[in-house]
Amino acid sequence: MAYRALYRVWRPQKFGDIVGQEHVTRTLQNAIREQRFSHAYLFSGPRGTGKTSAAKIMAKAVNCEKGPAAEPCNECSACLGITEGSVVDVVEIDAASNRGIDEIRDLRDKVKYAPSQVRFKIYIIDEVHMLTTEAFNALLKTLEEPPAHILFILATTEPHKLPATIISRCQRFDFHRISSAAMVSRLNEIAHSENLHVSEQALIFIARLAEGGMRDALSLLDQAFSFGGNHVDLSDVLCITGAVSHEWLAECAGYIHTGSAADVIDVVNRLVLKGKNPEQFLEDLLLYFRDLLLYKTAPGLEEIQGRMALDPAFKELGDAYDQERLFTIIEQLNRSQNDMKWANHPRIMLELVLIQLCQTLQAEVAFHSPAVTAPAENAGAADMKMGAAEPLRDLLQRIQALETHIKKLENKEPADEQKGSASSRRREPKKLQSTIKIPTARIREVAAQSYANQLAKLVSIWPDVLQRVKQQSVSLNAWLQDGTPVALSENGLVISFKTVIHCETTAREDNKKVIEEVVKGIINRPVELFTLMENQWREISGSIDSSGERASEEPKETLREPHLEEAYKLVGEELINIID
Ligand SMILES: Nc1ncnc2c1ncn2[C@@H]1O[C@H](COP(=O)(O)OP(=O)(O)OP(=O)(O)O)[C@@H](O)[C@H]1O
Ligand SMILES: [Mg+2]
Ligand SMILES: [Zn+2]
C-alpha cells in the first residue's frame, strides 16, 4: 500500500474531529442545526489549524442527504462525493496558485444557476488574501447580493491583507493556535490508531516545536516514525529536528548559575562531539532562559507548564535564578547570537559567551558583596572547580584590601558628606575625597575646550561604551558604571566619579587604555582619559563656567557625521536622542 502522510490520512471528517477550535465548531453547528447560517464565512488563523478542514466539513454538513445536520454522516453520496472532490457544486479555489482571476470570473457567471447535485453551491476560497484586485471586485459584487443557494467560505492566514469591504460582508471566525495539551491528546489518539508507540515526552516536545499548528505536528510525528520505527521517544525527535535535549540545556543553565565555567565548556565539548551545531544550541539556550524568565513572571502559561512536564530541573532552576540575572543573560545571549552570524568560529563564540555568563556572576558577587559573608550565590561561586576561581579570589582580596583602606580613611576623617546607615554603607562604599593627585591644569584645559554637543551625544550612547568595555573586561565595566563623562574636547575626555575606589581603579594605566581604545572606536579620534571625583570636578568646572570661555569654538557640523553614524549603527536610530 502506498504511503500516505499522517496529516492527509487524519484530515478531520467531522466537526468533532477538529481539536482546539471549539469556539468555531460549536457556533457553526448551532447555525446549521437552526438552519440560520450566513452566506459568507471568513476563517482566519495560523497555518495548519483546521481552516480548510472546517470548510469542507461545513460543506458536507449543509449538503448531507441526512441533513442539514450538526455533523455530516460521511456515508451518503453527497458526503462521500464532497470528501473525494467529485461534487461539481462544491468548488475549491486556491487563490495562492493562480490568483483566482479565471475562477472568480467564472464564478460570477455561474453563481446564478442553482446547484445541480446538492442543496448548496459552495465556494471555498483558500488564501483569499492573494486574490488580485480585479478578482476581489468580482467577489465583492457577488457577496453583495448572494443568491440564496450559495455559501462562500473564505480562508486566510493573513486577514489583515483583506479589503475591509470583504471582511464586513462575512461572518468571521478566528482559528487559534492549538494548545499543547489538545495537540498531545490528538497525536496520542492518532498514534494509537496507527498502532505506533510514542512517549509522552516526545509528544510534548513535538507540540512545542509545532507552535500550535497541527499539520506541522503531524509531519514531525511522521518523520519521527520513519526515523525511529514503531517506537518513538524524545531522542528520536531530537535527532530529526537537530534540537538540543533539555537535559543539556538544564545542565548548562545550572553551571551558569553557579559560575562553573569548566563544566559549561565540558557541555559544549560533548555537544560538538554529538554533532550538534553551536548556533542551534545558542538558540535553544536563549529560549530556555526566556522560558525561565516567563516562569518567574507567568508560571501558569501553558508553554511553561509543558516545559516543566518535560524537564524536571526546570522549576528548580527557575526558583534559583533571580529575574535581574535572567534579563542580563538573555540580553547577552541575544547579542552573541547576532555576532555569531558573522563568526568564523561559532564554537569559540559559544564558549566565549558561556564563560562570560559565568564570569558576570563572579563580577556581580565580587562587586556587590565584597566582604564574602555568606549568601547562597557566593557559596556557589566559591565551589568553582576551575582556574576561573583564581581571578575571582584575587579580585575579592583586592577589594577587601581596598575596603580596609577606606575604613581607615573613614575613621581618620569622620563626618565627611552623608551619613548613610550602616547597612547601606556596606553595599555602597562611602563617598570620599580622592587622595590621588590629578593633573588639574590638563583637566581644566579639556573642560575649557569641551564641545557641549559632542559631550551630550557621548552621554547618550554611554551605555554602549560601557557595553564595549564589558566585552574587554567585566570588572572594569563594573568600576566604570560609577562614572559620568563630564567633558570632551578635541583630545581629552574627563570622567567624574562618585566613589574613590571606582575612580582610582579606572585610572590605572591598563584600564585607562581599554577605555581610551573603546572611545576612540566610537568617536573616531584618540582622546586622553582623565578621571576625578565629583567634588574635584565641581571645583574645576565652576571656575571655568564663570570665566565664560567654554565651547565657543565648537565646530558646528563638521564632526557630527562620523561618530553619529557610528552611534546609529551601534544602537539604532530610535534609541538616540540628539540634543542640539
Ligand atoms: N484543529 C485541528 N484538529 C485536528 N487536526 C487538524 C486541525 N488543524 C489541522 N489539522 C491537521 O492538519 C491538516 C491540515 O489542516 P487544514 O488544511 O485544515 O489547515 P489550514 O488551517 O487550512 O492550514 P493552511 O492555512 O496551511 O491552509 C489536517 O489534515 C489535519 O490532519
Ligand atoms: Mg488550508
Ligand atoms: Zn451525508
Coordinates of C-alpha atoms and ligand atoms in Angstrom, one line a residue:
M1 CA 0.0 0.0 0.0
A2 CA 1.3 3.4 -0.9
Y3 CA 2.4 5.5 2.0
R4 CA 0.2 8.5 2.8
A5 CA 1.3 11.3 5.1
L6 CA -0.4 11.2 8.5
Y7 CA -1.8 14.7 8.1
R8 CA -3.7 13.6 5.0
V9 CA -4.9 10.4 6.4
W10 CA -6.0 12.2 9.5
R11 CA -7.8 15.1 8.0
P12 CA -10.8 15.7 10.3
Q13 CA -14.0 14.4 8.7
K14 CA -16.5 15.9 11.2
F15 CA -16.6 18.9 13.5
G16 CA -15.9 16.6 16.4
D17 CA -12.5 15.7 14.9
I18 CA -11.4 19.3 14.9
V19 CA -9.5 19.9 18.1
G20 CA -8.8 23.2 19.9
Q21 CA -11.4 25.2 17.9
E22 CA -14.5 24.6 19.9
H23 CA -15.4 28.3 19.7
V24 CA -15.7 27.9 16.0
T25 CA -17.2 24.4 15.6
R26 CA -19.9 24.9 18.2
T27 CA -21.2 28.1 16.6
L28 CA -21.2 26.6 13.2
Q29 CA -23.0 23.5 14.4
N30 CA -25.7 25.6 16.1
A31 CA -26.2 27.7 13.0
I32 CA -26.7 24.6 10.9
R33 CA -29.0 23.0 13.4
E34 CA -31.1 26.1 13.4
Q35 CA -30.8 26.5 9.6
R36 CA -29.7 30.1 10.1
F37 CA -26.3 30.2 8.6
S38 CA -24.8 33.1 6.8
H39 CA -23.9 33.2 3.1
A40 CA -20.3 34.1 3.7
Y41 CA -17.8 33.0 6.3
L42 CA -14.3 34.1 6.8
F43 CA -12.0 31.6 8.5
S44 CA -8.7 33.2 9.6
G45 CA -5.9 31.9 11.6
P46 CA -2.4 30.4 11.6
R47 CA -1.2 27.6 9.2
G48 CA -2.5 24.1 9.8
T49 CA -5.1 24.9 12.5
G50 CA -8.1 23.4 10.7
K51 CA -9.5 26.2 8.4
T52 CA -9.7 24.1 5.2
S53 CA -10.8 21.1 7.1
A54 CA -13.6 23.0 8.8
A55 CA -14.7 24.5 5.4
K56 CA -15.0 21.0 3.9
I57 CA -16.9 19.7 6.9
M58 CA -19.2 22.6 6.7
A59 CA -19.8 21.9 3.0
K60 CA -20.7 18.3 3.9
A61 CA -22.9 19.2 6.9
V62 CA -25.2 21.6 5.0
N63 CA -25.4 19.2 2.0
C64 CA -25.6 15.8 3.7
E65 CA -28.5 13.9 2.5
K66 CA -29.5 13.2 6.1
G67 CA -29.1 16.9 7.0
P68 CA -28.5 19.7 7.1
A69 CA -27.1 18.3 10.3
A70 CA -24.7 19.3 13.0
E71 CA -22.4 16.6 11.8
P72 CA -22.1 15.1 8.2
C73 CA -22.9 11.4 8.0
N74 CA -19.9 10.8 5.8
E75 CA -21.8 7.9 4.2
C76 CA -24.3 9.4 1.8
S77 CA -23.3 10.1 -1.8
A78 CA -23.2 13.9 -1.1
C79 CA -20.8 13.5 1.8
L80 CA -18.6 10.9 0.0
G81 CA -18.6 13.0 -3.2
I82 CA -17.5 16.1 -1.4
T83 CA -14.7 14.3 0.5
E84 CA -13.5 13.0 -2.8
G85 CA -13.8 16.3 -4.6
S86 CA -16.2 15.0 -7.2
V87 CA -19.2 17.1 -6.5
V88 CA -19.2 20.0 -9.0
D89 CA -21.2 22.2 -6.8
V90 CA -18.5 22.4 -4.2
V91 CA -15.7 24.4 -5.7
E92 CA -12.3 24.8 -4.0
I93 CA -10.3 27.7 -5.3
D94 CA -6.7 28.2 -4.3
A95 CA -6.0 31.9 -4.6
A96 CA -2.4 31.4 -3.9
S97 CA -1.6 29.3 -7.0
N98 CA -3.2 31.4 -9.8
R99 CA -4.6 34.4 -8.0
G100 CA -8.1 33.4 -9.0
I101 CA -8.8 35.6 -12.0
D102 CA -10.4 32.9 -14.2
E103 CA -12.2 31.2 -11.3
I104 CA -13.7 34.3 -10.0
R105 CA -14.8 35.5 -13.5
D106 CA -16.2 32.0 -14.0
L107 CA -17.9 32.2 -10.5
R108 CA -19.7 35.4 -11.4
D109 CA -21.3 33.8 -14.4
K110 CA -22.2 30.6 -12.6
V111 CA -23.4 31.7 -9.2
K112 CA -26.9 32.5 -10.5
Y113 CA -27.6 28.9 -11.5
A114 CA -28.9 26.6 -8.9
P115 CA -26.7 23.7 -7.7
S116 CA -27.1 20.5 -9.7
Q117 CA -26.1 17.7 -7.3
V118 CA -26.6 19.0 -3.8
R119 CA -28.5 21.6 -1.8
F120 CA -26.0 24.4 -1.7
K121 CA -23.4 25.6 -4.1
I122 CA -20.3 26.2 -2.0
Y123 CA -17.2 28.1 -2.9
I124 CA -14.2 27.6 -0.7
I125 CA -11.5 30.1 -1.4
D126 CA -8.2 29.3 0.2
E127 CA -5.6 32.0 0.9
V128 CA -8.2 34.5 -0.2
H129 CA -5.9 37.5 0.6
M130 CA -3.9 36.5 -2.5
L131 CA -6.7 37.4 -5.0
T132 CA -6.0 40.2 -7.5
T133 CA -7.9 43.5 -7.1
E134 CA -9.9 42.5 -10.1
A135 CA -10.9 39.2 -8.6
F136 CA -11.7 40.9 -5.3
N137 CA -14.0 43.3 -7.0
A138 CA -15.8 40.4 -8.8
L139 CA -16.1 38.6 -5.5
L140 CA -17.4 41.7 -3.8
K141 CA -20.2 42.1 -6.3
T142 CA -21.3 38.5 -5.6
L143 CA -21.1 38.9 -1.9
E144 CA -23.3 42.0 -2.1
E145 CA -26.2 40.1 -3.4
P146 CA -25.6 36.4 -2.9
P147 CA -28.3 34.1 -4.3
A148 CA -30.0 32.0 -1.6
H149 CA -28.4 28.7 -2.6
I150 CA -24.8 30.0 -2.3
L151 CA -22.3 29.7 0.5
F152 CA -18.9 31.3 0.5
I153 CA -16.1 30.1 2.8
L154 CA -13.1 32.3 2.6
A155 CA -9.9 31.1 4.4
T156 CA -6.7 33.1 5.1
T157 CA -3.7 33.2 7.3
E158 CA -3.4 36.9 6.7
P159 CA -6.7 38.6 7.3
H160 CA -5.2 42.0 7.7
K161 CA -4.4 41.9 3.9
L162 CA -8.1 41.6 3.1
P163 CA -10.1 44.7 2.0
A164 CA -12.5 45.9 4.7
T165 CA -15.3 45.7 2.2
I166 CA -14.9 41.9 2.0
I167 CA -14.4 41.4 5.8
S168 CA -17.5 43.4 6.6
R169 CA -19.7 41.1 4.4
C170 CA -18.5 37.9 6.1
Q171 CA -19.1 36.3 9.4
R172 CA -15.7 36.0 10.8
F173 CA -14.1 33.1 12.8
D174 CA -10.6 33.3 14.2
F175 CA -8.9 29.9 14.5
H176 CA -6.5 29.7 17.3
R177 CA -3.1 28.0 17.7
I178 CA -3.9 24.6 19.1
S179 CA -2.9 24.2 22.7
S180 CA -0.2 21.8 23.6
A181 CA -2.5 19.7 25.7
A182 CA -5.1 19.4 22.9
M183 CA -2.4 18.6 20.4
V184 CA -0.8 15.9 22.6
S185 CA -4.0 14.2 23.1
R186 CA -4.9 14.2 19.4
L187 CA -1.4 12.9 18.5
N188 CA -1.8 10.2 21.0
E189 CA -5.1 9.2 19.6
I190 CA -3.6 9.0 16.1
A191 CA -0.5 7.1 17.1
H192 CA -2.7 4.6 18.9
S193 CA -5.0 4.0 16.0
E194 CA -1.9 3.5 13.8
N195 CA -0.5 1.0 16.2
L196 CA 2.5 3.1 16.8
H197 CA 4.2 3.8 20.1
V198 CA 5.3 7.2 21.1
S199 CA 6.4 8.5 24.5
E200 CA 4.6 11.3 26.2
Q201 CA 7.8 13.3 26.3
A202 CA 8.3 13.0 22.6
L203 CA 4.7 14.3 22.0
I204 CA 5.1 17.2 24.4
F205 CA 8.3 18.1 22.6
I206 CA 6.6 17.8 19.1
A207 CA 3.8 20.0 20.3
R208 CA 6.3 22.7 21.4
L209 CA 8.1 22.7 18.1
A210 CA 4.9 22.8 16.1
E211 CA 3.8 26.1 17.8
G212 CA 0.1 25.4 17.6
G213 CA 0.0 24.1 14.0
M214 CA -1.4 20.6 13.8
R215 CA -0.2 19.9 10.3
D216 CA 3.4 20.6 11.4
A217 CA 2.9 18.4 14.4
L218 CA 1.7 15.5 12.3
S219 CA 4.5 15.9 9.9
L220 CA 7.0 15.8 12.7
L221 CA 5.4 12.7 14.1
D222 CA 5.6 11.2 10.6
Q223 CA 9.3 11.9 10.3
A224 CA 9.9 10.6 13.8
F225 CA 8.3 7.3 12.9
S226 CA 10.2 6.9 9.7
F227 CA 13.3 7.5 11.7
G228 CA 12.7 5.6 14.8
G229 CA 10.5 2.7 13.6
N230 CA 7.3 1.9 15.5
H231 CA 8.7 3.1 18.8
V232 CA 9.5 6.8 19.1
D233 CA 10.8 8.6 22.0
L234 CA 12.2 12.0 22.8
S235 CA 15.7 11.2 21.5
D236 CA 14.3 10.3 18.0
V237 CA 12.5 13.7 17.8
L238 CA 15.6 15.5 19.0
C239 CA 17.6 13.7 16.3
I240 CA 15.4 14.5 13.4
T241 CA 15.0 18.1 14.4
G242 CA 18.6 18.7 15.4
A243 CA 17.2 20.3 18.6
V244 CA 19.2 20.0 21.8
S245 CA 18.0 17.9 24.7
H246 CA 16.5 19.8 27.6
E247 CA 18.9 17.9 29.8
W248 CA 21.8 19.6 28.3
L249 CA 20.2 23.0 28.5
A250 CA 19.3 22.4 32.1
E251 CA 22.8 21.3 32.8
C252 CA 24.2 24.3 31.1
A253 CA 21.8 26.7 32.9
G254 CA 22.8 25.1 36.2
Y255 CA 26.5 25.6 35.6
I256 CA 26.0 29.2 34.5
H257 CA 24.1 29.7 37.7
T258 CA 27.0 28.6 39.8
G259 CA 29.6 30.2 37.6
S260 CA 31.2 26.8 36.8
A261 CA 32.9 27.8 33.5
A262 CA 34.9 24.5 33.2
D263 CA 31.7 22.4 33.4
V264 CA 30.0 24.6 30.8
I265 CA 32.8 24.1 28.4
D266 CA 32.6 20.4 29.0
V267 CA 28.9 20.5 27.9
V268 CA 29.9 22.3 24.7
N269 CA 32.6 19.6 24.1
R270 CA 30.1 16.9 24.4
L271 CA 27.6 18.7 22.2
V272 CA 30.1 19.2 19.4
L273 CA 31.1 15.5 19.7
K274 CA 27.5 14.6 19.2
G275 CA 27.4 16.7 16.0
K276 CA 25.1 19.4 17.3
N277 CA 25.7 22.8 15.9
P278 CA 26.6 25.8 18.2
E279 CA 24.1 28.1 16.6
Q280 CA 21.3 25.8 17.3
F281 CA 22.5 25.3 20.8
L282 CA 22.7 29.0 21.4
E283 CA 19.2 29.4 20.1
D284 CA 17.8 26.7 22.3
L285 CA 19.6 28.1 25.3
L286 CA 18.2 31.5 24.6
L287 CA 14.7 30.0 24.5
Y288 CA 15.4 28.1 27.7
F289 CA 16.4 31.3 29.6
R290 CA 13.4 33.1 28.1
D291 CA 11.2 30.4 29.5
L292 CA 12.9 30.6 32.8
L293 CA 12.0 34.3 32.8
L294 CA 8.4 33.5 31.8
Y295 CA 8.3 31.0 34.6
K296 CA 9.1 33.8 37.1
T297 CA 6.6 36.2 35.7
A298 CA 3.8 34.0 34.3
P299 CA 4.2 30.4 35.6
G300 CA 0.7 29.5 34.6
L301 CA 1.4 29.8 30.9
E302 CA 0.8 26.6 29.0
E303 CA 4.2 26.7 27.3
I304 CA 5.8 26.8 30.7
Q305 CA 3.7 24.0 32.0
G306 CA 4.9 22.0 29.0
R307 CA 8.5 22.8 29.8
M308 CA 8.0 21.7 33.4
A309 CA 6.4 18.5 32.3
L310 CA 9.4 17.8 30.1
D311 CA 12.2 18.9 32.3
P312 CA 12.3 18.1 36.0
A313 CA 15.2 20.6 36.5
F314 CA 13.3 23.5 35.0
K315 CA 11.3 24.5 38.0
E316 CA 14.3 24.2 40.3
L317 CA 16.4 26.4 38.1
G318 CA 13.5 28.9 37.8
D319 CA 13.4 29.2 41.5
A320 CA 17.2 29.5 41.8
Y321 CA 17.7 32.3 39.3
D322 CA 16.6 35.8 40.1
Q323 CA 14.8 37.9 37.5
E324 CA 17.5 40.5 37.1
R325 CA 20.1 38.0 36.2
L326 CA 17.9 36.3 33.7
F327 CA 17.4 39.6 32.0
T328 CA 21.2 40.1 31.7
I329 CA 21.7 36.6 30.5
I330 CA 19.0 36.8 27.8
E331 CA 20.4 40.1 26.7
Q332 CA 23.9 38.8 26.4
L333 CA 22.9 35.6 24.6
N334 CA 20.8 37.6 22.2
R335 CA 23.7 39.8 21.4
S336 CA 26.1 36.8 20.8
Q337 CA 23.5 35.3 18.6
N338 CA 23.8 38.3 16.3
D339 CA 27.6 38.3 16.5
M340 CA 27.6 34.6 15.7
K341 CA 26.1 35.2 12.3
W342 CA 29.4 36.6 11.1
A343 CA 31.7 34.5 13.2
N344 CA 34.2 32.2 11.5
H345 CA 34.4 30.0 14.6
P346 CA 30.9 29.7 16.0
R347 CA 32.0 27.2 18.6
I348 CA 34.5 29.6 20.0
M349 CA 31.9 32.3 20.1
L350 CA 29.6 30.0 22.0
E351 CA 32.3 29.1 24.5
L352 CA 33.2 32.8 24.9
V353 CA 29.7 33.9 25.7
L354 CA 29.1 31.0 28.1
I355 CA 32.3 31.8 30.0
Q356 CA 31.3 35.4 30.1
L357 CA 28.0 34.4 31.6
C358 CA 29.8 32.5 34.3
Q359 CA 32.0 35.5 34.9
T360 CA 29.2 38.0 35.1
L361 CA 28.2 36.2 38.2
Q362 CA 31.7 36.4 39.6
A363 CA 31.9 40.1 38.9
E364 CA 28.5 40.6 40.5
V365 CA 29.3 38.7 43.5
A366 CA 32.6 40.5 43.9
F367 CA 31.1 43.8 43.3
H368 CA 28.0 43.7 45.5
S369 CA 29.2 41.8 48.5
P370 CA 33.0 42.2 48.8
A371 CA 33.0 41.0 52.4
V372 CA 32.5 37.4 51.2
T373 CA 30.0 37.0 54.0
A374 CA 27.9 34.0 53.0
P375 CA 24.9 34.3 50.8
A376 CA 23.9 31.5 48.6
E377 CA 25.4 32.8 45.4
N378 CA 28.8 33.2 47.0
A379 CA 28.7 29.7 48.2
G380 CA 28.1 28.6 44.6
A381 CA 30.9 30.8 43.3
A382 CA 33.3 29.5 45.9
D383 CA 32.6 26.0 44.8
M384 CA 34.0 26.6 41.4
K385 CA 36.4 24.0 40.2
M386 CA 38.4 25.7 37.5
G387 CA 41.0 28.3 37.1
A388 CA 38.2 30.9 36.8
A389 CA 38.0 30.8 40.6
E390 CA 41.5 32.2 40.8
P391 CA 40.9 35.7 39.3
L392 CA 37.7 35.9 41.4
R393 CA 39.6 35.2 44.6
D394 CA 42.2 37.6 43.6
L395 CA 39.6 40.3 42.9
L396 CA 37.8 39.7 46.2
Q397 CA 41.1 40.0 48.0
R398 CA 41.9 43.3 46.3
I399 CA 38.5 44.7 47.1
Q400 CA 38.8 43.6 50.7
A401 CA 42.2 45.4 50.9
L402 CA 40.6 48.5 49.5
E403 CA 37.7 48.2 51.9
T404 CA 40.0 48.1 54.9
H405 CA 41.9 51.0 53.4
I406 CA 38.7 53.0 53.1
K407 CA 37.6 52.1 56.6
K408 CA 40.8 53.5 57.9
L409 CA 40.3 56.7 55.9
E410 CA 36.8 57.0 57.2
N411 CA 38.0 56.8 60.7
K412 CA 40.6 59.4 60.1
E413 CA 38.2 61.9 58.5
P414 CA 34.9 61.5 60.2
A415 CA 31.7 63.3 59.3
D416 CA 32.5 63.7 55.6
E417 CA 29.4 64.1 53.5
Q418 CA 26.3 62.0 54.0
K419 CA 25.8 59.7 56.9
G420 CA 24.5 56.5 55.4
S421 CA 23.1 53.8 57.6
A422 CA 25.4 51.0 58.4
S423 CA 23.8 48.6 56.0
S424 CA 23.7 51.0 53.1
R425 CA 27.3 51.8 53.7
R426 CA 28.2 48.1 53.3
R427 CA 26.6 47.8 49.9
E428 CA 28.0 51.0 48.5
P429 CA 31.3 52.3 49.7
K430 CA 31.1 55.7 51.2
K431 CA 31.7 58.7 49.1
L432 CA 35.1 60.2 49.9
Q433 CA 37.6 62.7 48.6
S434 CA 40.2 61.2 46.4
T435 CA 43.7 61.2 47.7
I436 CA 45.2 60.8 44.2
K437 CA 46.7 63.7 42.6
I438 CA 45.1 64.8 39.4
P439 CA 46.6 66.8 36.5
T440 CA 44.4 69.8 37.3
A441 CA 45.8 72.0 34.6
R442 CA 45.2 69.5 31.8
I443 CA 41.7 68.7 33.0
R444 CA 40.9 72.4 33.2
E445 CA 42.1 72.7 29.6
V446 CA 39.9 69.9 28.4
A447 CA 37.0 71.3 30.3
A448 CA 37.5 74.8 28.8
Q449 CA 37.5 73.3 25.3
S450 CA 34.8 70.8 25.8
Y451 CA 32.2 70.5 23.0
A452 CA 28.8 70.6 24.6
N453 CA 27.2 69.0 21.6
Q454 CA 29.6 66.1 21.4
L455 CA 29.6 65.5 25.1
A456 CA 25.8 65.2 25.1
K457 CA 26.0 62.7 22.3
L458 CA 28.6 60.7 24.1
V459 CA 26.5 60.7 27.3
S460 CA 23.5 59.5 25.3
I461 CA 25.4 56.5 24.0
W462 CA 27.3 55.9 27.2
P463 CA 25.6 52.6 27.9
D464 CA 27.0 51.4 24.7
V465 CA 30.5 52.4 25.7
L466 CA 30.1 50.5 28.9
Q467 CA 28.9 47.5 27.0
R468 CA 32.0 47.6 24.8
V469 CA 34.2 47.9 27.8
K470 CA 32.5 45.0 29.3
Q471 CA 33.4 42.9 26.3
Q472 CA 37.0 43.5 27.2
S473 CA 36.8 43.4 30.9
V474 CA 33.8 42.7 33.1
S475 CA 35.3 44.1 36.2
L476 CA 36.4 47.4 34.5
N477 CA 32.8 47.8 33.3
A478 CA 31.7 47.4 36.9
W479 CA 34.1 50.2 38.0
L480 CA 33.2 52.5 35.2
Q481 CA 29.5 52.2 35.9
D482 CA 30.1 54.7 38.6
G483 CA 31.5 57.3 36.3
T484 CA 29.9 60.0 34.1
P485 CA 31.6 61.8 31.2
V486 CA 31.7 65.5 32.0
A487 CA 33.9 67.0 29.4
L488 CA 35.0 66.1 25.9
S489 CA 37.5 68.1 23.9
E490 CA 39.4 67.5 20.7
N491 CA 41.9 65.3 22.6
G492 CA 40.7 64.8 26.1
L493 CA 37.9 63.1 27.9
V494 CA 37.0 63.7 31.6
I495 CA 35.0 61.3 33.6
S496 CA 33.9 62.1 37.1
F497 CA 33.2 59.5 39.8
K498 CA 31.1 59.3 42.9
T499 CA 33.3 56.8 44.8
V500 CA 37.0 56.7 45.3
I501 CA 37.8 53.1 44.6
H502 CA 36.0 53.3 41.3
C503 CA 37.8 56.4 40.4
E504 CA 41.2 55.1 41.3
T505 CA 40.8 51.7 39.7
T506 CA 39.6 53.2 36.5
A507 CA 42.6 55.5 36.5
R508 CA 45.0 52.6 36.4
E509 CA 47.1 52.7 33.2
D510 CA 45.9 49.4 31.8
N511 CA 42.2 50.3 32.5
K512 CA 42.6 53.7 31.0
K513 CA 44.0 52.2 27.9
V514 CA 41.0 50.0 27.4
I515 CA 38.5 52.9 27.8
E516 CA 40.5 55.1 25.5
E517 CA 40.5 52.5 22.8
V518 CA 36.8 52.0 23.1
V519 CA 36.0 55.7 23.0
K520 CA 38.3 56.1 20.0
G521 CA 36.5 53.4 18.2
I522 CA 33.2 55.3 18.7
I523 CA 34.2 58.9 18.2
N524 CA 36.9 58.2 15.6
R525 CA 39.7 60.1 17.2
P526 CA 42.1 59.4 20.1
V527 CA 41.4 61.1 23.4
E528 CA 43.3 61.1 26.6
L529 CA 41.2 59.9 29.6
F530 CA 41.2 61.8 32.9
T531 CA 39.3 60.6 36.0
L532 CA 38.5 62.6 39.0
M533 CA 36.0 62.8 41.9
E534 CA 32.7 64.7 41.6
N535 CA 33.7 67.4 44.1
Q536 CA 37.0 67.9 42.3
W537 CA 35.1 68.3 39.1
R538 CA 32.7 70.8 40.6
E539 CA 35.6 72.9 41.6
I540 CA 37.3 72.9 38.2
S541 CA 34.2 73.3 36.1
G542 CA 32.9 76.0 38.4
S543 CA 36.0 78.1 37.8
I544 CA 35.6 77.7 34.0
D545 CA 31.9 78.4 33.7
S546 CA 32.3 81.7 35.4
S547 CA 35.2 82.7 33.1
G548 CA 32.8 82.1 30.1
E549 CA 35.4 80.8 27.7
R550 CA 33.8 77.5 27.2
A551 CA 32.7 75.8 24.0
S552 CA 33.0 79.0 21.9
E553 CA 34.8 77.4 19.1
E554 CA 32.6 74.3 18.8
P555 CA 32.6 73.0 15.2
K556 CA 29.0 73.1 14.1
E557 CA 28.5 70.1 11.8
T558 CA 32.0 69.0 10.9
L559 CA 32.4 66.4 13.5
R560 CA 28.9 65.3 13.7
E561 CA 28.7 62.7 11.0
P562 CA 31.3 60.0 11.6
H563 CA 30.7 59.3 15.2
L564 CA 27.0 59.9 15.0
E565 CA 26.8 57.5 12.1
E566 CA 28.7 55.0 14.2
A567 CA 26.4 55.5 17.1
Y568 CA 23.4 55.0 14.8
K569 CA 25.0 51.8 13.6
L570 CA 25.6 50.6 17.1
V571 CA 22.4 51.3 18.8
G572 CA 19.8 52.1 16.1
E573 CA 18.3 55.4 15.3
E574 CA 15.3 55.1 17.5
L575 CA 17.4 54.9 20.7
I576 CA 19.4 58.0 20.0
N577 CA 18.1 61.3 21.2
I578 CA 20.1 64.2 19.8
I579 CA 20.1 67.2 22.0
D580 CA 21.2 70.2 20.0
Ligands
LIG1 N1 -7.9 21.7 14.6 C1 -7.4 20.6 14.1 N2 -7.8 19.4 14.6 C2 -7.3 18.3 14.1 N3 -6.5 18.2 13.0 C3 -6.1 19.3 12.5 C4 -6.5 20.6 13.0 N4 -6.0 21.5 12.2 C5 -5.2 20.9 11.3 N5 -5.2 19.6 11.5 C6 -4.5 18.6 10.7 O1 -3.7 19.4 9.8 C7 -4.0 19.1 8.4 C8 -4.2 20.4 7.7 O2 -5.3 21.2 8.2 P1 -6.0 22.3 7.4 O3 -5.7 22.1 6.0 O4 -7.4 22.2 7.8 O5 -5.3 23.5 8.0 P2 -5.5 25.0 7.5 O6 -5.8 25.8 8.7 O7 -6.4 25.1 6.3 O8 -4.0 25.3 7.1 P3 -3.4 26.3 5.9 O9 -3.6 27.7 6.5 O10 -2.0 25.9 5.8 O11 -4.2 26.1 4.7 C9 -5.3 18.3 8.5 O12 -5.4 17.4 7.5 C10 -5.3 17.7 9.9 O13 -4.6 16.5 9.8
MG2 MG -6.0 25.5 4.3
ZN3 ZN -24.1 12.6 4.5

